[in-house]
Tab-separated table of C-alpha atoms in Angstrom:
chain	number	residue	atom	x	y	z
A	181	UNK	CA	3.808	-24.767	-14.409
A	182	UNK	CA	3.404	-22.057	-11.545
A	183	UNK	CA	3.862	-23.019	-7.877
A	184	UNK	CA	1.878	-21.764	-5.201
A	185	UNK	CA	3.199	-19.195	-2.463
A	186	UNK	CA	1.637	-17.380	0.344
A	187	UNK	CA	2.209	-13.903	1.567
A	188	UNK	CA	1.166	-12.146	4.670
A	189	UNK	CA	1.245	-8.051	4.650
A	190	UNK	CA	1.212	-6.821	7.970
A	191	UNK	CA	0.253	-3.236	8.851
A	192	UNK	CA	-0.877	-1.332	11.871
A	193	UNK	CA	-4.169	-0.972	10.685
A	194	UNK	CA	-4.815	-3.996	8.586
A	195	UNK	CA	-3.438	-7.365	7.609
A	196	UNK	CA	-3.656	-9.231	4.444
A	197	UNK	CA	-2.960	-13.035	3.586
A	198	UNK	CA	-2.447	-13.442	-0.111
A	199	UNK	CA	-2.439	-16.717	-2.201
A	200	UNK	CA	-0.529	-16.426	-5.451
A	201	UNK	CA	1.904	-18.098	-7.809
A	202	UNK	CA	5.789	-18.028	-7.996
A	203	UNK	CA	5.295	-15.697	-10.906
A	204	UNK	CA	3.958	-13.064	-8.716
A	205	UNK	CA	0.238	-13.466	-9.674
A	206	UNK	CA	-2.430	-13.078	-7.197
A	207	UNK	CA	-4.925	-15.648	-6.910
A	208	UNK	CA	-7.050	-14.787	-3.989
A	209	UNK	CA	-6.609	-12.738	-0.588
A	210	UNK	CA	-8.334	-12.222	2.764
A	211	UNK	CA	-7.980	-9.009	4.872
A	212	UNK	CA	-8.775	-8.015	8.383
A	213	UNK	CA	-8.055	-5.424	11.007
A	214	UNK	CA	-4.658	-6.027	12.640
A	215	UNK	CA	-5.610	-4.683	16.049
A	216	UNK	CA	-2.216	-4.589	17.322
A	217	UNK	CA	-3.299	-3.388	20.812
A	218	UNK	CA	-4.568	-6.866	21.196
A	219	UNK	CA	-0.970	-8.107	21.169
A	220	UNK	CA	0.801	-10.616	18.641
A	221	UNK	CA	-0.563	-13.853	20.186
A	222	UNK	CA	-4.006	-13.243	18.717
A	223	UNK	CA	-2.577	-11.941	15.561
A	224	UNK	CA	-0.480	-14.865	14.934
A	225	UNK	CA	-3.410	-17.376	15.565
A	226	UNK	CA	-5.522	-15.434	12.938
A	227	UNK	CA	-2.766	-15.335	10.412
A	228	UNK	CA	-2.554	-19.383	10.966
A	229	UNK	CA	-6.238	-19.665	10.823
A	230	UNK	CA	-6.616	-17.098	7.742
A	231	UNK	CA	-4.001	-19.446	5.762
A	232	UNK	CA	-5.861	-22.611	6.571
A	233	UNK	CA	-9.057	-21.094	5.852
A	234	UNK	CA	-7.810	-19.805	2.398
A	235	UNK	CA	-6.140	-22.949	1.291
A	236	UNK	CA	-9.238	-25.002	2.119
A	237	UNK	CA	-11.498	-22.984	0.264
A	238	UNK	CA	-9.342	-23.087	-2.941
A	239	UNK	CA	-8.703	-26.649	-2.432
A	240	UNK	CA	-4.773	-26.572	-2.095
A	241	UNK	CA	-2.951	-28.692	0.342
A	242	UNK	CA	-0.177	-27.158	2.315
A	243	UNK	CA	2.428	-29.483	0.341
A	244	UNK	CA	1.762	-27.654	-2.838
A	245	UNK	CA	2.597	-24.157	-1.154
A	246	UNK	CA	6.401	-23.556	-1.629
A	247	UNK	CA	6.935	-20.981	1.006
A	248	UNK	CA	5.089	-18.129	3.013
A	249	UNK	CA	6.642	-14.422	2.814
A	250	UNK	CA	5.846	-12.145	5.552
A	251	UNK	CA	6.211	-8.292	5.067
A	252	UNK	CA	6.381	-6.287	8.099
A	253	UNK	CA	7.549	-2.723	9.228
A	254	UNK	CA	11.024	-2.382	10.708
A	255	UNK	CA	12.905	-3.308	12.965
A	256	UNK	CA	13.042	-6.721	12.443
A	257	UNK	CA	15.472	-9.591	12.552
A	258	UNK	CA	14.832	-11.487	9.397
A	259	UNK	CA	17.613	-13.932	9.930
A	260	UNK	CA	16.068	-15.214	13.197
A	261	UNK	CA	12.514	-14.540	11.916
A	262	UNK	CA	11.639	-11.753	14.625
A	263	UNK	CA	9.446	-8.894	14.742
A	264	UNK	CA	11.139	-6.309	17.118
A	265	UNK	CA	8.265	-3.784	18.104
A	266	UNK	CA	7.821	-1.596	14.989
A	267	UNK	CA	6.422	1.660	15.771
A	268	UNK	CA	2.980	0.781	14.202
A	269	UNK	CA	3.090	-2.501	16.209
A	270	UNK	CA	3.930	-1.469	19.808
A	271	UNK	CA	4.741	-4.337	22.185
A	272	UNK	CA	5.134	-6.891	19.362
A	273	UNK	CA	8.777	-7.312	20.778
A	274	UNK	CA	10.855	-10.361	19.801
A	275	UNK	CA	7.664	-12.103	18.041
A	276	UNK	CA	8.963	-15.593	16.423
A	277	UNK	CA	6.378	-15.242	13.469
A	278	UNK	CA	8.406	-17.648	11.148
A	279	UNK	CA	8.960	-20.194	13.621
A	280	UNK	CA	5.299	-19.859	14.626
A	281	UNK	CA	3.943	-20.274	11.311
A	282	UNK	CA	6.206	-23.002	10.038
A	283	UNK	CA	5.029	-24.967	13.190
A	284	UNK	CA	1.594	-24.247	12.578
A	285	UNK	CA	1.430	-24.895	8.586
A	286	UNK	CA	4.724	-26.904	8.052
A	287	UNK	CA	5.425	-24.384	5.246
A	288	UNK	CA	8.873	-22.558	5.164
A	289	UNK	CA	8.256	-18.905	6.111
A	290	UNK	CA	10.443	-15.910	5.464
A	291	UNK	CA	10.351	-12.517	6.906
A	292	UNK	CA	11.420	-9.070	5.540
A	293	UNK	CA	10.764	-5.476	6.101
A	294	UNK	CA	8.153	-3.705	3.954
A	295	UNK	CA	10.385	-1.380	1.958
A	296	UNK	CA	12.740	-4.272	1.056
A	297	UNK	CA	9.720	-6.340	0.263
A	298	UNK	CA	8.360	-3.624	-2.299
A	299	UNK	CA	11.901	-3.255	-3.695
A	300	UNK	CA	11.923	-7.097	-4.487
A	301	UNK	CA	8.369	-6.790	-6.073
A	302	UNK	CA	9.134	-3.662	-8.173
A	303	UNK	CA	12.405	-5.411	-9.201
A	304	UNK	CA	10.984	-8.630	-10.226
A	305	UNK	CA	7.498	-7.570	-11.638
A	306	UNK	CA	7.384	-3.908	-11.816
A	307	UNK	CA	9.185	-0.537	-12.774
A	308	UNK	CA	12.370	-2.090	-11.866
A	309	UNK	CA	12.277	-5.027	-13.924
A	310	UNK	CA	15.595	-5.837	-15.859
A	311	UNK	CA	17.855	-3.736	-13.516
A	312	UNK	CA	20.838	-5.068	-11.659
A	313	UNK	CA	21.082	-1.958	-9.312
A	314	UNK	CA	17.767	-0.388	-8.399
A	315	UNK	CA	16.752	1.544	-5.391
A	316	UNK	CA	12.823	1.412	-4.311
A	317	UNK	CA	11.821	4.434	-1.980
A	318	UNK	CA	8.281	3.898	-0.092
A	319	UNK	CA	7.265	7.818	0.275
A	320	UNK	CA	4.119	6.815	2.089
A	321	UNK	CA	3.585	6.732	5.792
A	322	UNK	CA	7.264	6.425	6.024
A	323	UNK	CA	10.295	7.259	3.824
A	324	UNK	CA	12.612	4.077	3.424
A	325	UNK	CA	14.640	2.727	0.706
A	326	UNK	CA	14.935	-1.186	-0.292
A	327	UNK	CA	18.377	-1.701	-2.237
A	328	UNK	CA	18.923	-4.121	-4.977
A	329	UNK	CA	22.612	-4.049	-5.589
A	330	UNK	CA	24.337	-6.615	-8.179
A	331	UNK	CA	21.081	-8.258	-8.711
A	332	UNK	CA	20.338	-9.010	-5.001
A	333	UNK	CA	18.466	-7.223	-2.184
A	334	UNK	CA	21.116	-5.610	0.154
A	335	UNK	CA	20.104	-5.460	3.832
A	336	UNK	CA	23.308	-4.833	5.700
A	337	UNK	CA	24.643	-6.312	8.685
A	338	UNK	CA	21.331	-6.140	10.760
A	339	UNK	CA	18.939	-5.627	7.934
A	340	UNK	CA	19.050	-1.762	8.518
A	341	UNK	CA	20.398	-0.635	5.332
A	342	UNK	CA	18.283	1.794	3.310
A	343	UNK	CA	17.098	3.786	6.125
A	344	UNK	CA	17.321	6.810	4.190
A	345	UNK	CA	14.294	8.469	6.047
A	346	UNK	CA	16.728	8.780	9.325
A	347	UNK	CA	19.045	10.849	7.436
A	348	UNK	CA	18.972	14.298	8.606
A	349	UNK	CA	18.651	16.892	5.530
A	350	UNK	CA	17.974	20.117	7.568
A	351	UNK	CA	18.638	21.201	11.177
A	352	UNK	CA	15.043	22.941	10.987
A	353	UNK	CA	11.838	21.812	9.785
A	354	UNK	CA	9.170	19.132	10.573
A	355	UNK	CA	9.755	15.852	12.500
A	356	UNK	CA	10.140	12.355	10.792
A	357	UNK	CA	11.546	9.219	12.005
A	358	UNK	CA	12.214	10.844	15.500
A	359	UNK	CA	14.356	13.514	14.007
A	360	UNK	CA	13.782	17.062	13.216
A	361	UNK	CA	14.681	17.803	9.443
A	362	UNK	CA	14.971	14.114	8.364
A	363	UNK	CA	14.210	12.998	4.983
A	364	UNK	CA	11.023	11.320	6.222
A	365	UNK	CA	10.038	14.843	7.769
A	366	UNK	CA	10.133	16.198	4.260
A	367	UNK	CA	9.307	13.317	2.009
A	368	UNK	CA	6.317	11.226	3.437
A	369	UNK	CA	2.512	11.531	3.828
A	370	UNK	CA	2.974	12.710	7.294
A	371	UNK	CA	5.727	15.127	6.465
A	372	UNK	CA	3.865	16.815	3.646
A	373	UNK	CA	0.973	17.356	6.137
A	374	UNK	CA	3.415	18.818	8.734
A	375	UNK	CA	4.935	21.211	6.018
A	376	UNK	CA	1.434	22.269	5.098
A	377	UNK	CA	0.402	23.035	8.432
A	378	UNK	CA	3.563	24.928	9.221
A	379	UNK	CA	2.960	27.107	6.054
A	380	UNK	CA	-0.759	27.665	6.706
A	381	UNK	CA	-0.005	28.845	9.891
A	382	UNK	CA	2.849	31.329	8.787
A	383	UNK	CA	0.466	32.681	6.140
A	384	UNK	CA	-2.369	33.128	8.526
A	385	UNK	CA	-0.310	34.941	11.073
A	386	UNK	CA	0.564	37.232	8.080
A	387	UNK	CA	-3.017	37.939	7.598
A	388	UNK	CA	-3.186	35.958	4.289
A	389	UNK	CA	-5.823	33.466	3.334
A	390	UNK	CA	-5.249	29.766	2.106
A	391	UNK	CA	-8.001	28.287	-0.421
A	392	UNK	CA	-7.884	24.862	0.802
A	393	UNK	CA	-8.036	25.669	4.732
A	394	UNK	CA	-10.842	27.932	5.443
A	395	UNK	CA	-10.064	28.596	9.138
A	396	UNK	CA	-7.342	28.526	11.654
A	397	UNK	CA	-9.232	25.665	13.327
A	398	UNK	CA	-8.936	23.625	10.230
A	399	UNK	CA	-5.145	23.632	10.275
A	400	UNK	CA	-4.657	20.440	12.510
A	401	UNK	CA	-6.756	18.381	10.134
A	402	UNK	CA	-4.974	19.222	7.010
A	403	UNK	CA	-3.759	15.984	5.154
A	404	UNK	CA	-1.523	15.373	2.250
A	405	UNK	CA	-4.469	14.347	0.394
A	406	UNK	CA	-5.914	17.718	0.929
A	407	UNK	CA	-2.678	19.282	-0.383
A	408	UNK	CA	-2.548	17.000	-3.370
A	409	UNK	CA	-6.173	17.623	-4.408
A	410	UNK	CA	-5.621	21.446	-4.035
A	411	UNK	CA	-2.486	21.356	-6.211
A	412	UNK	CA	-4.404	19.505	-8.688
A	413	UNK	CA	-7.013	22.285	-8.919
A	414	UNK	CA	-4.218	25.017	-9.196
A	415	UNK	CA	-3.919	26.155	-5.727
A	416	UNK	CA	-0.453	27.930	-5.397
A	417	UNK	CA	-0.147	27.530	-1.805
A	418	UNK	CA	-0.412	23.733	-2.160
A	419	UNK	CA	1.889	23.761	-5.303
A	420	UNK	CA	4.365	25.415	-3.369
A	421	UNK	CA	4.345	23.096	-0.477
A	422	UNK	CA	4.782	20.114	-2.582
A	423	UNK	CA	7.629	21.877	-4.522
A	424	UNK	CA	9.344	22.203	-1.191
A	425	UNK	CA	8.914	18.370	-0.475
A	426	UNK	CA	10.389	17.775	-3.861
A	427	UNK	CA	13.376	19.845	-3.178
A	428	UNK	CA	14.268	17.642	-0.179
A	429	UNK	CA	13.267	14.655	-2.236
A	430	UNK	CA	16.211	16.002	-4.545
A	431	UNK	CA	18.460	16.097	-1.734
A	432	UNK	CA	17.847	12.385	-0.428
A	433	UNK	CA	18.118	11.141	-4.153
A	434	UNK	CA	21.248	12.966	-4.534
A	435	UNK	CA	23.079	11.076	-1.693
A	436	UNK	CA	21.604	7.675	-2.911
A	437	UNK	CA	22.783	8.354	-6.465
A	438	UNK	CA	26.074	9.344	-5.464
A	439	UNK	CA	26.478	6.416	-3.059
A	440	UNK	CA	25.160	3.513	-5.130
A	441	UNK	CA	24.989	4.556	-8.676
A	442	UNK	CA	21.646	2.793	-9.268
A	443	UNK	CA	20.235	2.279	-12.890
A	444	UNK	CA	16.782	3.133	-11.573
A	445	UNK	CA	15.057	4.739	-8.515
A	446	UNK	CA	11.463	3.651	-8.290
A	447	UNK	CA	9.476	5.678	-5.890
A	448	UNK	CA	5.841	4.793	-4.613
A	449	UNK	CA	2.787	5.860	-3.011
A	450	UNK	CA	2.754	9.804	-2.545
A	451	UNK	CA	5.177	10.377	-5.213
A	452	UNK	CA	3.430	7.848	-7.895
A	453	UNK	CA	0.263	10.110	-7.274
A	454	UNK	CA	1.992	13.574	-7.085
A	455	UNK	CA	4.856	13.079	-9.581
A	456	UNK	CA	3.936	16.116	-11.500
A	457	UNK	CA	4.462	18.621	-8.450
A	458	UNK	CA	7.204	16.762	-6.873
A	459	UNK	CA	9.722	15.761	-9.542
A	460	UNK	CA	10.399	19.021	-11.170
A	461	UNK	CA	12.030	20.508	-7.917
A	462	UNK	CA	13.812	17.303	-6.956
A	463	UNK	CA	15.438	17.258	-10.621
A	464	UNK	CA	16.584	20.801	-10.083
A	465	UNK	CA	18.473	19.694	-6.850
A	466	UNK	CA	19.832	16.549	-8.514
A	467	UNK	CA	21.366	18.486	-11.443
A	468	UNK	CA	23.270	20.617	-8.953
A	469	UNK	CA	24.156	17.832	-6.325
A	470	UNK	CA	24.875	14.658	-8.477
A	471	UNK	CA	28.169	13.475	-10.220
A	472	UNK	CA	27.379	13.860	-13.916
A	473	UNK	CA	28.032	10.129	-14.714
A	474	UNK	CA	25.545	8.990	-11.817
A	475	UNK	CA	23.149	11.250	-12.818
A	476	UNK	CA	23.026	10.429	-16.447
A	477	UNK	CA	22.740	6.711	-15.653
A	478	UNK	CA	19.721	6.764	-13.548
A	479	UNK	CA	16.077	7.043	-14.265
A	480	UNK	CA	13.628	8.176	-11.824
A	481	UNK	CA	10.160	6.547	-12.078
A	482	UNK	CA	6.872	6.085	-10.149
A	483	UNK	CA	6.214	2.543	-8.923
A	484	UNK	CA	4.183	0.453	-11.455
A	485	UNK	CA	2.434	-1.995	-8.988
A	486	UNK	CA	0.027	0.295	-7.914
A	487	UNK	CA	-2.258	-0.818	-4.978
A	488	UNK	CA	-1.432	-4.306	-5.368
A	489	UNK	CA	2.235	-3.609	-4.409
A	490	UNK	CA	1.794	-4.691	-0.643
A	491	UNK	CA	0.410	-8.256	-1.683
A	492	UNK	CA	2.907	-8.670	-4.606
A	493	UNK	CA	5.760	-7.637	-2.173
A	494	UNK	CA	4.856	-10.405	0.464
A	495	UNK	CA	4.587	-12.798	-2.123
A	496	UNK	CA	7.932	-11.869	-3.411
A	497	UNK	CA	9.449	-12.453	-0.093
A	498	UNK	CA	8.429	-16.221	-0.340
A	499	UNK	CA	9.708	-16.477	-4.086
A	500	UNK	CA	13.128	-15.001	-3.032
A	501	UNK	CA	13.233	-17.058	-0.057
A	502	UNK	CA	12.726	-20.343	-2.007
A	503	UNK	CA	15.255	-19.158	-4.510
A	504	UNK	CA	18.078	-18.468	-1.970
A	505	UNK	CA	17.020	-20.345	0.986
A	506	UNK	CA	17.207	-17.388	3.310
């Protein structure tokens, strides 16, 4: 018989509280704006109240809930249960979220960064199921990795392992993770938008036209979604932009494959939606860069959990916390 677990998925725009089982099934959820500018105290109060409301509605006592898992962007201190002012939660510095929720609910609470949480979710319930050595890449708002090594999440000395988005791949290019030419600058939603804006500007300066950007004044508003839709409609400029992102994705994947020799690399969000445009150029780079044995032993696949990954990730933190007690 399944036991209940709770998850909290904290984003800069919205937060969700999820009720589920220790098999990763979602029973119910509530969602509301995070409003980080109002400070962490109000948010913490809303999380505790939301948990109480959700359990009351389902007729579940807190004693029946094994744990709460909290998924949040880095930087964090999972061991001490602290949120350390992530970029999307400015001013949320040294927020003792696990201590607070444990005090308010009586339920053991565990904290993990969102990339690691998604890695656990895909490993246990998605495209990484059955692997001992798996890497999950976010490829969404940012570009980060969660590392499953020898059948367990690897966080490093300060839970900062897997920050592939901070690795510089070029001395020039767009900016991401505070670095010009970083992996995140080329392999994220914001990064692809920057690539597109730069390429469109270059073409306009040469007197060329771009089908999905009618006017010069439209350049700042071009998004990754625009590029993806244009590529699917056969636009050659959009296809070229995504191929360039794929090239740098291949460079980042090559580093990870040579360093960690994973069985599988699971990639979410933008990659899952635009795989057909990103993967060919990535594989071309990998073929040239990676040691043959490492290359042959690794599959590159899209994430399987789709839009539910954030919810399942938060639940997975609770499940792993109960299992390992950390």
